């Protein structure tokens, strides 16, 4: 049996290097198959999505991925149009949606929400972002992008800049990178350093340096992963205003980087990467968003088919 069949995808910590590499190989296969072959993978299966927070890429790439492998999607993109407004609990909503589907994709503002949903769901749950905690399918997409664009992950020097306190993509990426031999440089304002409650867990997996200065290692990086400062997660707007616009990656900074360095961003972007970087060969964030569709198609194909594809 395919080891991913019916498996919840809650944390990237639940995947070892061998499993990640299998997902990447399956993603390569998704890309190589022609559309007719691809549509056979999950024909007749249904994915449900339940989003308690806004999303463009994650929800639509899951939707598009499911269609590309021959399945259907249904779901709630705007929670204000659901019976949650009448007071229905997360547990009951998940139970109902798992009756109508073969897998459930959940985004929710609370840490632990996906793990909780998996406990009450009769179908596999895929975490599409849980609070400030994790966004595992984004990390799979990010690691796949690095592997595809740099032809390897081991041996790379990777800078991660921006909101390291509230950015859930950062945590999943760091846990995922822990499976590889990489040098990681974390760059953030002092108040947005990675959370102390996660440092121990991250240190178990990889070593990293921390800095407030984006230029400190810039000429040595193979990958610069830029993140948005997550205004919506600050308890106090004054604190957000102090760090807003702390880093802007523009052509001037790009000139200081290796010629073949790549710039990634989970998106959405505000002003942390200037738009004149978009047309450079180093800018890979839109390509990264496209890979998200293929990695999610691979994950759904593996989750929904006993014998894989
Ligand atoms: N990267 C990401 O999660 O984007 P969305 O919030 O648009 O889904």
Coordinates of N, CA and C in Angstrom, one line a residue, residues 11-248:
X11 N 1.5 18.4 9.9 CA 2.8 19.0 10.2 C 3.9 18.5 9.2
X12 N 4.7 19.3 8.8 CA 5.9 18.9 8.0 C 6.8 18.0 8.8
X13 N 6.7 18.1 10.1 CA 7.5 17.3 11.0 C 7.2 15.8 10.9
X14 N 6.0 15.5 10.4 CA 5.6 14.1 10.2 C 6.2 13.5 9.0
X15 N 7.0 14.2 8.2 CA 7.6 13.7 7.0 C 9.1 13.6 7.1
X16 N 9.7 12.4 6.8 CA 11.1 12.4 6.8 C 11.7 12.7 5.4
X17 N 13.0 12.7 5.3 CA 13.6 13.1 4.0 C 13.1 12.1 2.9
X18 N 13.1 10.8 3.2 CA 12.7 9.8 2.2 C 11.3 10.1 1.7
X19 N 10.4 10.4 2.6 CA 9.0 10.7 2.3 C 8.9 11.9 1.4
X20 N 9.7 13.0 1.8 CA 9.6 14.2 1.1 C 10.1 14.0 -0.4
X21 N 11.2 13.2 -0.5 CA 11.7 12.9 -1.8 C 10.7 12.1 -2.6
X22 N 10.0 11.2 -2.0 CA 8.9 10.5 -2.7 C 7.8 11.4 -3.3
X23 N 7.5 12.4 -2.4 CA 6.5 13.4 -2.9 C 7.0 14.2 -4.0
X24 N 8.3 14.6 -4.0 CA 8.9 15.3 -5.1 C 9.0 14.5 -6.4
X25 N 9.3 13.2 -6.2 CA 9.3 12.4 -7.4 C 7.9 12.2 -8.0
X26 N 6.9 12.1 -7.1 CA 5.5 12.1 -7.6 C 5.1 13.4 -8.3
X27 N 5.6 14.5 -7.8 CA 5.3 15.8 -8.4 C 5.9 15.9 -9.8
X28 N 7.2 15.4 -9.9 CA 7.8 15.3 -11.2 C 6.9 14.5 -12.2
X29 N 6.4 13.4 -11.7 CA 5.5 12.6 -12.5 C 4.3 13.3 -12.9
X30 N 3.7 14.0 -12.0 CA 2.5 14.8 -12.3 C 2.8 15.8 -13.5
X31 N 3.9 16.4 -13.4 CA 4.3 17.4 -14.5 C 4.5 16.7 -15.8
X32 N 5.0 15.5 -15.7 CA 5.4 14.8 -17.0 C 4.1 14.2 -17.7
X33 N 3.1 13.8 -16.9 CA 2.0 13.1 -17.4 C 1.2 14.1 -18.4
X34 N 0.6 13.5 -19.4 CA -0.3 14.4 -20.2 C -1.6 14.6 -19.5
X35 N -2.4 15.6 -19.9 CA -3.7 15.9 -19.1 C -4.6 14.7 -19.0
X36 N -4.7 13.9 -20.1 CA -5.6 12.8 -20.0 C -5.2 11.7 -19.0
X37 N -3.9 11.5 -19.0 CA -3.3 10.5 -18.0 C -3.5 11.1 -16.6
X38 N -3.3 12.4 -16.4 CA -3.4 13.0 -15.1 C -4.8 12.9 -14.6
X39 N -5.8 13.0 -15.5 CA -7.2 13.0 -15.0 C -7.7 11.7 -14.5
X40 N -6.9 10.6 -14.8 CA -7.2 9.3 -14.3 C -6.9 9.1 -12.8
X41 N -6.0 9.9 -12.3 CA -5.4 9.7 -11.0 C -6.5 9.7 -9.9
X42 N -7.3 10.6 -9.8 CA -8.3 10.7 -8.8 C -9.7 10.9 -9.3
X43 N -10.0 10.2 -10.4 CA -11.3 10.3 -11.1 C -12.4 9.9 -10.1
X44 N -13.4 10.7 -10.0 CA -14.6 10.4 -9.1 C -14.4 10.7 -7.6
X45 N -13.2 11.2 -7.3 CA -13.0 11.5 -5.8 C -13.3 13.0 -5.6
X46 N -13.7 13.3 -4.3 CA -14.0 14.7 -4.0 C -13.2 15.2 -2.9
X47 N -12.7 16.4 -3.1 CA -12.0 17.1 -2.0 C -12.9 18.3 -1.5
X48 N -12.9 18.4 -0.2 CA -13.6 19.5 0.4 C -12.6 20.5 1.0
X49 N -13.0 21.8 0.8 CA -12.1 22.8 1.5 C -12.9 23.6 2.5
X50 N -12.3 24.0 3.5 CA -13.0 24.7 4.6 C -12.0 25.8 5.1
X51 N -12.2 27.1 4.7 CA -11.3 28.1 4.9 C -11.9 29.2 5.9
X52 N -11.3 29.2 7.1 CA -11.7 30.2 8.1 C -10.9 31.5 7.9
X53 N -9.9 31.5 7.0 CA -9.1 32.7 6.8 C -9.1 32.9 5.3
X54 N -8.8 34.1 4.8 CA -8.7 34.4 3.4 C -7.5 33.6 2.7
X55 N -7.7 33.3 1.5 CA -6.6 32.7 0.7 C -6.9 32.9 -0.8
X56 N -5.8 33.0 -1.5 CA -5.9 33.0 -3.0 C -5.2 31.8 -3.5
X57 N -3.9 31.7 -3.2 CA -3.1 30.6 -3.8 C -3.4 29.2 -3.2
X58 N -3.5 29.1 -1.9 CA -3.6 27.7 -1.4 C -5.0 27.1 -1.8
X59 N -6.0 27.9 -1.6 CA -7.3 27.3 -1.9 C -7.5 27.0 -3.4
X60 N -7.1 28.0 -4.2 CA -7.2 27.8 -5.7 C -6.3 26.8 -6.3
X61 N -5.1 26.7 -5.7 CA -4.2 25.7 -6.2 C -4.7 24.3 -5.8
X62 N -5.2 24.1 -4.6 CA -5.8 22.8 -4.3 C -7.0 22.5 -5.2
X63 N -7.8 23.5 -5.5 CA -9.0 23.3 -6.4 C -8.5 22.9 -7.8
X64 N -7.6 23.7 -8.3 CA -7.0 23.4 -9.6 C -6.3 22.1 -9.7
X65 N -5.6 21.7 -8.6 CA -4.9 20.5 -8.5 C -5.9 19.3 -8.6
X66 N -6.9 19.4 -7.8 CA -7.9 18.3 -7.8 C -8.6 18.2 -9.2
X67 N -8.9 19.3 -9.8 CA -9.5 19.2 -11.2 C -8.5 18.5 -12.1
X68 N -7.2 18.8 -12.0 CA -6.2 18.3 -12.9 C -6.1 16.8 -12.8
X69 N -6.4 16.3 -11.6 CA -6.2 14.8 -11.5 C -7.6 14.1 -11.6
X70 N -8.6 14.8 -12.1 CA -9.9 14.2 -12.4 C -10.9 14.2 -11.3
X71 N -10.6 14.9 -10.2 CA -11.5 14.9 -9.1 C -12.4 16.1 -9.1
X72 N -13.3 16.2 -8.1 CA -14.2 17.4 -7.9 C -13.8 18.0 -6.6
X73 N -14.2 19.3 -6.5 CA -14.0 20.0 -5.2 C -15.3 20.7 -4.8
X74 N -15.5 20.8 -3.5 CA -16.6 21.5 -3.0 C -16.2 22.1 -1.7
X75 N -16.8 23.2 -1.2 CA -16.3 23.7 0.0 C -16.8 25.1 0.4
X76 N -16.2 25.6 1.5 CA -16.6 26.9 2.0 C -15.3 27.8 2.0
X77 N -15.4 28.8 1.1 CA -14.3 29.7 1.0 C -14.5 30.9 1.9
X78 N -15.7 31.2 2.1 CA -16.1 32.4 2.9 C -17.0 31.9 4.1
X79 N -16.4 31.8 5.2 CA -17.0 31.2 6.4 C -18.3 32.0 6.7
X80 N -18.4 33.3 6.3 CA -19.6 34.0 6.7 C -20.9 33.5 5.9
X81 N -20.6 32.7 4.9 CA -21.8 32.2 4.2 C -22.2 30.8 4.7
X82 N -21.5 30.3 5.8 CA -21.8 28.9 6.2 C -22.6 29.0 7.6
X83 N -22.9 27.8 8.0 CA -23.7 27.7 9.3 C -22.9 28.0 10.5
X84 N -21.6 28.2 10.3 CA -20.7 28.7 11.4 C -21.3 30.0 12.0
X85 N -22.0 30.8 11.1 CA -22.6 32.1 11.5 C -23.8 31.8 12.4
X86 N -24.3 30.6 12.4 CA -25.4 30.3 13.3 C -24.9 29.6 14.6
X87 N -23.5 29.5 14.7 CA -22.9 29.0 15.9 C -22.4 27.6 15.8
X88 N -22.4 27.0 14.6 CA -22.0 25.6 14.4 C -20.5 25.5 14.7
X89 N -20.1 24.5 15.5 CA -18.7 24.3 15.9 C -17.8 23.8 14.8
X90 N -16.5 24.0 15.0 CA -15.6 23.5 14.0 C -15.7 22.0 13.9
X91 N -15.9 21.3 15.1 CA -16.0 19.8 15.1 C -17.2 19.4 14.2
X92 N -18.3 20.0 14.4 CA -19.5 19.5 13.6 C -19.3 19.9 12.2
X93 N -18.8 21.0 11.9 CA -18.6 21.4 10.5 C -17.6 20.4 9.8
X94 N -16.6 20.0 10.5 CA -15.6 19.1 9.9 C -16.3 17.7 9.7
X95 N -17.0 17.3 10.7 CA -17.7 16.0 10.6 C -18.6 15.9 9.4
X96 N -19.4 17.0 9.2 CA -20.3 17.1 8.1 C -19.6 17.1 6.7
X97 N -18.5 17.9 6.7 CA -17.8 18.0 5.4 C -17.1 16.7 5.0
X98 N -16.7 16.0 6.1 CA -16.0 14.7 5.8 C -17.0 13.6 5.3
X99 N -18.3 13.8 5.6 CA -19.3 12.9 5.0 C -19.4 13.1 3.5
X100 N -19.2 14.4 3.1 CA -19.5 14.8 1.7 C -18.2 14.6 0.8
X101 N -17.1 14.2 1.4 CA -15.8 14.2 0.6 C -14.9 13.1 0.9
X102 N -13.8 13.0 0.2 CA -12.8 12.0 0.4 C -11.6 12.5 1.2
X103 N -11.5 13.8 1.2 CA -10.4 14.5 2.0 C -10.8 15.9 2.2
X104 N -10.3 16.5 3.3 CA -10.7 17.8 3.7 C -9.5 18.7 3.9
X105 N -9.5 19.8 3.2 CA -8.4 20.8 3.3 C -8.9 22.0 4.2
X106 N -8.2 22.2 5.3 CA -8.6 23.2 6.3 C -7.6 24.3 6.5
X107 N -8.1 25.5 6.5 CA -7.3 26.7 7.0 C -8.1 27.3 8.1
X108 N -7.3 27.6 9.2 CA -8.0 28.1 10.4 C -7.0 29.0 11.2
X109 N -7.5 30.0 11.9 CA -6.6 30.9 12.6 C -6.0 30.4 13.9
X110 N -6.5 29.2 14.4 CA -5.9 28.8 15.6 C -4.9 27.7 15.5
X111 N -3.8 27.8 16.2 CA -2.8 26.7 16.3 C -3.5 25.5 16.8
X112 N -3.2 24.3 16.3 CA -3.8 23.1 16.8 C -5.1 22.7 16.1
X113 N -5.6 23.7 15.2 CA -6.9 23.4 14.6 C -7.0 22.2 13.7
X114 N -5.9 22.1 12.9 CA -5.9 20.9 12.0 C -5.8 19.6 12.7
X115 N -4.9 19.6 13.7 CA -4.7 18.3 14.5 C -6.1 18.0 15.1
X116 N -6.8 19.0 15.7 CA -8.1 18.7 16.2 C -9.1 18.2 15.2
X117 N -9.1 18.9 14.0 CA -10.0 18.4 12.9 C -9.7 17.0 12.5
X118 N -8.5 16.6 12.5 CA -8.1 15.3 12.1 C -8.7 14.2 13.1
X119 N -8.8 14.7 14.3 CA -9.3 13.7 15.4 C -10.8 13.5 15.2
X120 N -11.5 14.5 14.6 CA -13.0 14.3 14.5 C -13.4 13.9 13.1
X121 N -12.5 14.0 12.1 CA -12.9 13.8 10.8 C -12.8 12.3 10.4
X122 N -13.7 11.8 9.6 CA -13.7 10.4 9.2 C -12.8 10.3 7.9
X123 N -12.3 11.4 7.4 CA -11.5 11.4 6.2 C -10.2 12.2 6.5
X124 N -9.2 11.9 5.6 CA -7.9 12.6 5.9 C -8.0 14.1 5.9
X125 N -7.3 14.8 6.8 CA -7.3 16.3 6.8 C -6.0 16.8 6.4
X126 N -6.0 17.8 5.5 CA -4.8 18.4 5.0 C -4.8 19.9 5.6
X127 N -3.7 20.2 6.3 CA -3.6 21.5 7.0 C -3.1 22.5 5.9
X128 N -4.0 23.5 5.6 CA -3.7 24.5 4.7 C -3.3 25.8 5.3
X129 N -2.8 25.7 6.6 CA -2.5 26.9 7.4 C -3.2 26.9 8.7
X130 N -2.5 26.7 9.8 CA -3.1 26.6 11.1 C -2.4 27.7 12.0
X131 N -3.1 28.8 12.2 CA -2.6 29.9 13.1 C -1.3 30.3 12.6
X132 N -0.4 30.5 13.7 CA 1.0 30.9 13.4 C 1.9 29.7 13.4
X133 N 1.3 28.5 13.4 CA 2.0 27.3 13.7 C 2.6 26.7 12.5
X134 N 1.9 26.3 11.5 CA 2.4 25.6 10.3 C 1.6 25.8 9.1
X135 N 2.2 25.5 7.9 CA 1.6 25.5 6.6 C 2.4 24.5 5.8
X136 N 2.1 23.2 6.1 CA 3.0 22.1 5.6 C 3.0 22.0 4.1
X137 N 1.9 22.2 3.4 CA 1.9 22.0 2.0 C 2.6 23.2 1.3
X138 N 2.7 24.3 2.0 CA 3.5 25.4 1.4 C 5.0 25.0 1.5
X139 N 5.4 24.4 2.6 CA 6.8 24.0 2.8 C 7.2 23.0 1.7
X140 N 6.2 22.1 1.4 CA 6.5 21.0 0.4 C 6.7 21.7 -0.9
X141 N 5.9 22.7 -1.2 CA 6.0 23.5 -2.4 C 7.3 24.3 -2.4
X142 N 7.7 24.9 -1.3 CA 9.0 25.6 -1.2 C 10.2 24.8 -1.4
X143 N 10.2 23.6 -0.7 CA 11.3 22.7 -0.9 C 11.4 22.1 -2.3
X144 N 10.3 21.9 -2.9 CA 10.3 21.4 -4.3 C 10.8 22.5 -5.2
X145 N 10.4 23.7 -5.0 CA 10.9 24.8 -5.8 C 12.5 24.9 -5.7
X146 N 13.0 24.8 -4.5 CA 14.4 24.9 -4.3 C 15.1 23.8 -5.0
X147 N 14.6 22.6 -4.8 CA 15.2 21.4 -5.5 C 15.2 21.5 -7.0
X148 N 14.1 22.0 -7.5 CA 13.9 22.1 -8.9 C 14.8 23.2 -9.5
X149 N 14.8 24.3 -8.9 CA 15.5 25.5 -9.4 C 17.0 25.4 -9.1
X150 N 17.4 24.8 -8.0 CA 18.9 24.8 -7.7 C 19.4 23.3 -7.9
X151 N 18.6 22.4 -8.3 CA 18.9 21.0 -8.6 C 19.4 20.3 -7.4
X152 N 19.3 20.8 -6.2 CA 19.6 20.1 -5.0 C 19.1 21.0 -3.8
X153 N 19.1 20.4 -2.6 CA 18.8 21.2 -1.4 C 20.0 21.1 -0.5
X154 N 20.6 19.9 -0.4 CA 21.8 19.8 0.5 C 22.9 20.7 0.0
X155 N 23.6 21.3 1.0 CA 24.8 22.1 0.6 C 24.4 23.6 0.4
X156 N 23.2 24.0 0.4 CA 22.8 25.3 0.0 C 22.9 26.3 1.3
X157 N 23.1 27.5 1.0 CA 23.0 28.6 2.0 C 21.7 29.4 1.8
X158 N 20.9 29.3 2.8 CA 19.5 29.8 2.7 C 19.2 30.9 3.7
X159 N 18.8 32.1 3.2 CA 18.4 33.2 4.1 C 16.9 33.3 4.1
X160 N 16.4 33.5 5.3 CA 14.9 33.7 5.5 C 14.7 35.0 6.2
X161 N 14.0 35.9 5.5 CA 13.9 37.3 6.0 C 12.5 37.7 6.2
X162 N 12.2 38.5 7.2 CA 10.9 39.1 7.4 C 10.3 38.8 8.7
X163 N 9.1 38.4 8.7 CA 8.3 38.1 9.9 C 8.5 36.7 10.4
X164 N 9.5 36.4 11.2 CA 9.8 35.1 11.6 C 9.0 34.7 12.9
X165 N 8.3 35.6 13.4 CA 7.6 35.3 14.6 C 6.2 34.8 14.3
X166 N 5.5 35.5 13.4 CA 4.1 35.1 13.1 C 4.0 34.3 11.8
X167 N 5.0 34.2 10.9 CA 4.9 33.6 9.6 C 4.9 32.1 9.7
X168 N 3.8 31.5 9.5 CA 3.7 30.0 9.7 C 4.5 29.3 8.6
X169 N 4.6 29.9 7.4 CA 5.4 29.2 6.4 C 6.8 29.1 6.8
X170 N 7.3 30.0 7.6 CA 8.7 29.9 8.0 C 9.0 28.7 8.9
X171 N 8.0 28.4 9.8 CA 8.2 27.3 10.7 C 8.2 26.0 9.9
X172 N 7.2 25.8 9.0 CA 7.2 24.6 8.3 C 8.4 24.5 7.4
X173 N 8.9 25.6 6.8 CA 10.1 25.5 6.0 C 11.3 25.1 6.8
X174 N 11.4 25.7 8.0 CA 12.6 25.3 8.8 C 12.5 23.8 9.2
X175 N 11.4 23.4 9.6 CA 11.3 21.9 10.0 C 11.6 21.1 8.8
X176 N 11.1 21.5 7.6 CA 11.4 20.7 6.4 C 12.9 20.7 6.1
X177 N 13.5 21.9 6.2 CA 14.9 22.0 5.9 C 15.8 21.2 6.8
X178 N 15.2 20.9 8.0 CA 15.9 20.1 9.0 C 16.3 18.7 8.5
X179 N 15.7 18.3 7.4 CA 16.0 17.0 6.8 C 17.2 17.1 5.9
X180 N 17.7 18.3 5.7 CA 18.8 18.5 4.7 C 20.0 19.1 5.4
X181 N 21.1 19.1 4.7 CA 22.4 19.6 5.2 C 22.5 21.1 4.6
X182 N 21.9 22.0 5.3 CA 21.9 23.4 4.8 C 22.4 24.4 5.8
X183 N 22.9 25.5 5.4 CA 23.2 26.6 6.3 C 22.1 27.6 6.2
X184 N 21.5 28.0 7.4 CA 20.3 28.9 7.4 C 20.7 30.1 8.1
X185 N 20.3 31.3 7.5 CA 20.5 32.6 8.1 C 19.1 33.2 8.3
X186 N 18.8 33.5 9.5 CA 17.5 34.1 9.8 C 17.6 35.6 10.0
X187 N 16.9 36.4 9.3 CA 17.0 37.9 9.3 C 15.7 38.5 9.6
X188 N 15.6 39.2 10.7 CA 14.3 39.8 11.1 C 14.6 41.0 12.0
X189 N 13.6 41.9 12.2 CA 13.6 42.8 13.3 C 13.7 42.1 14.6
X190 N 14.3 42.7 15.6 CA 14.5 42.1 16.9 C 13.2 41.5 17.4
X191 N 12.1 42.3 17.2 CA 10.8 41.9 17.8 C 10.1 40.8 17.0
X192 N 10.7 40.4 15.8 CA 10.0 39.4 15.0 C 10.9 38.2 14.8
X193 N 11.9 38.0 15.8 CA 12.7 36.8 15.8 C 11.8 35.5 15.9
X194 N 12.4 34.4 15.5 CA 11.5 33.1 15.7 C 11.2 33.0 17.2
X195 N 10.0 32.4 17.4 CA 9.5 32.3 18.7 C 10.3 31.4 19.6
X196 N 10.5 31.9 20.8 CA 11.4 31.1 21.7 C 10.8 29.7 22.0
X197 N 9.5 29.5 21.9 CA 8.9 28.2 22.2 C 9.2 27.2 21.1
X198 N 9.7 27.7 19.9 CA 10.0 26.8 18.8 C 11.5 26.7 18.6
X199 N 12.3 27.5 19.2 CA 13.7 27.5 19.0 C 14.3 26.1 19.3
X200 N 13.9 25.5 20.4 CA 14.5 24.2 20.8 C 14.2 23.2 19.7
X201 N 12.9 23.2 19.3 CA 12.5 22.2 18.2 C 13.3 22.4 16.9
X202 N 13.5 23.7 16.6 CA 14.2 24.0 15.3 C 15.7 23.6 15.5
X203 N 16.3 23.9 16.6 CA 17.7 23.6 16.9 C 18.0 22.1 16.9
X204 N 17.0 21.3 17.2 CA 17.2 19.9 17.2 C 17.4 19.4 15.7
X205 N 16.9 20.2 14.8 CA 16.9 19.8 13.4 C 17.9 20.5 12.5
X206 N 18.3 21.7 12.8 CA 19.3 22.4 12.0 C 20.0 23.5 12.8
X207 N 21.1 24.0 12.4 CA 21.8 25.1 13.0 C 21.5 26.3 12.2
X208 N 21.4 27.5 12.8 CA 21.2 28.7 12.1 C 21.8 29.9 12.8
X209 N 22.0 31.0 12.1 CA 22.4 32.2 12.7 C 21.3 33.2 12.6
X210 N 21.3 34.2 13.5 CA 20.2 35.2 13.4 C 20.9 36.6 13.3
X211 N 20.2 37.5 12.6 CA 20.7 38.8 12.4 C 19.5 39.8 12.1
X212 N 19.8 41.1 12.3 CA 18.8 42.0 11.9 C 19.2 42.7 10.6
X213 N 20.4 42.4 10.1 CA 20.9 43.0 8.9 C 20.9 42.1 7.7
X214 N 20.0 42.5 6.7 CA 19.8 41.6 5.5 C 21.1 41.6 4.7
X215 N 22.0 42.5 4.8 CA 23.2 42.5 4.0 C 24.3 41.6 4.6
X216 N 24.2 41.2 5.8 CA 25.3 40.5 6.5 C 25.8 39.2 5.7
X217 N 24.9 38.4 5.2 CA 25.3 37.2 4.5 C 24.8 37.3 3.0
X218 N 24.4 38.4 2.5 CA 23.6 38.5 1.3 C 24.5 37.9 0.1
X219 N 25.8 38.2 0.1 CA 26.6 37.8 -1.0 C 26.9 36.3 -1.1
X220 N 26.5 35.6 0.0 CA 26.8 34.2 0.1 C 25.6 33.3 -0.1
X221 N 24.4 33.9 -0.2 CA 23.2 33.1 -0.2 C 22.9 32.5 -1.6
X222 N 22.4 31.2 -1.5 CA 21.9 30.6 -2.8 C 20.4 30.9 -2.9
X223 N 19.7 31.0 -1.8 CA 18.3 31.2 -1.8 C 18.0 32.3 -0.8
X224 N 17.1 33.3 -1.2 CA 16.6 34.2 -0.2 C 15.1 34.1 -0.2
X225 N 14.6 33.7 1.0 CA 13.2 33.4 1.1 C 12.6 34.6 1.9
X226 N 11.8 35.4 1.2 CA 11.3 36.6 1.8 C 9.8 36.4 2.3
X227 N 9.5 37.0 3.4 CA 8.1 36.8 3.9 C 7.5 38.2 4.3
X228 N 6.2 38.2 4.2 CA 5.4 39.4 4.5 C 5.4 39.6 6.0
X229 N 5.4 40.8 6.5 CA 5.1 41.1 7.9 C 3.6 41.0 8.1
X230 N 3.2 40.0 9.0 CA 1.8 39.6 9.1 C 1.0 40.5 10.0
X231 N 0.6 41.6 9.4 CA -0.1 42.6 10.2 C -1.3 42.1 11.0
X232 N -2.0 41.1 10.4 CA -3.3 40.6 11.0 C -3.0 39.8 12.2
X233 N -1.7 39.4 12.5 CA -1.5 38.6 13.7 C -0.9 39.4 14.8
X234 N -0.6 40.7 14.6 CA -0.1 41.5 15.7 C -1.2 41.9 16.7
X235 N -1.0 41.6 18.0 CA -2.0 42.0 18.9 C -2.1 43.6 19.0
X236 N -1.1 44.3 18.6 CA -1.1 45.8 18.8 C -0.6 46.4 17.5
X237 N -1.4 47.2 16.9 CA -1.1 47.8 15.6 C 0.2 48.7 15.7
X238 N 0.4 49.3 16.9 CA 1.6 50.2 17.1 C 2.9 49.4 16.9
X239 N 2.8 48.1 17.4 CA 4.0 47.2 17.2 C 4.2 46.9 15.7
X240 N 3.1 46.8 15.0 CA 3.3 46.5 13.5 C 3.9 47.7 12.8
X241 N 3.4 48.9 13.2 CA 3.9 50.1 12.5 C 5.4 50.3 12.8
X242 N 5.9 49.8 13.9 CA 7.4 49.9 14.2 C 8.2 49.1 13.2
X243 N 7.7 48.0 12.7 CA 8.5 47.1 11.9 C 8.1 47.1 10.4
X244 N 7.0 47.7 10.1 CA 6.4 47.8 8.8 C 7.6 48.3 7.8
X245 N 7.7 47.6 6.7 CA 8.7 48.1 5.7 C 10.2 48.0 6.2
X246 N 10.4 47.1 7.1 CA 11.8 46.9 7.6 C 12.8 46.4 6.5
X247 N 12.3 45.6 5.6 CA 13.2 45.1 4.6 C 12.5 45.2 3.2
X248 N 13.2 45.7 2.2 CA 12.7 45.8 0.9 C 13.8 45.2 0.0

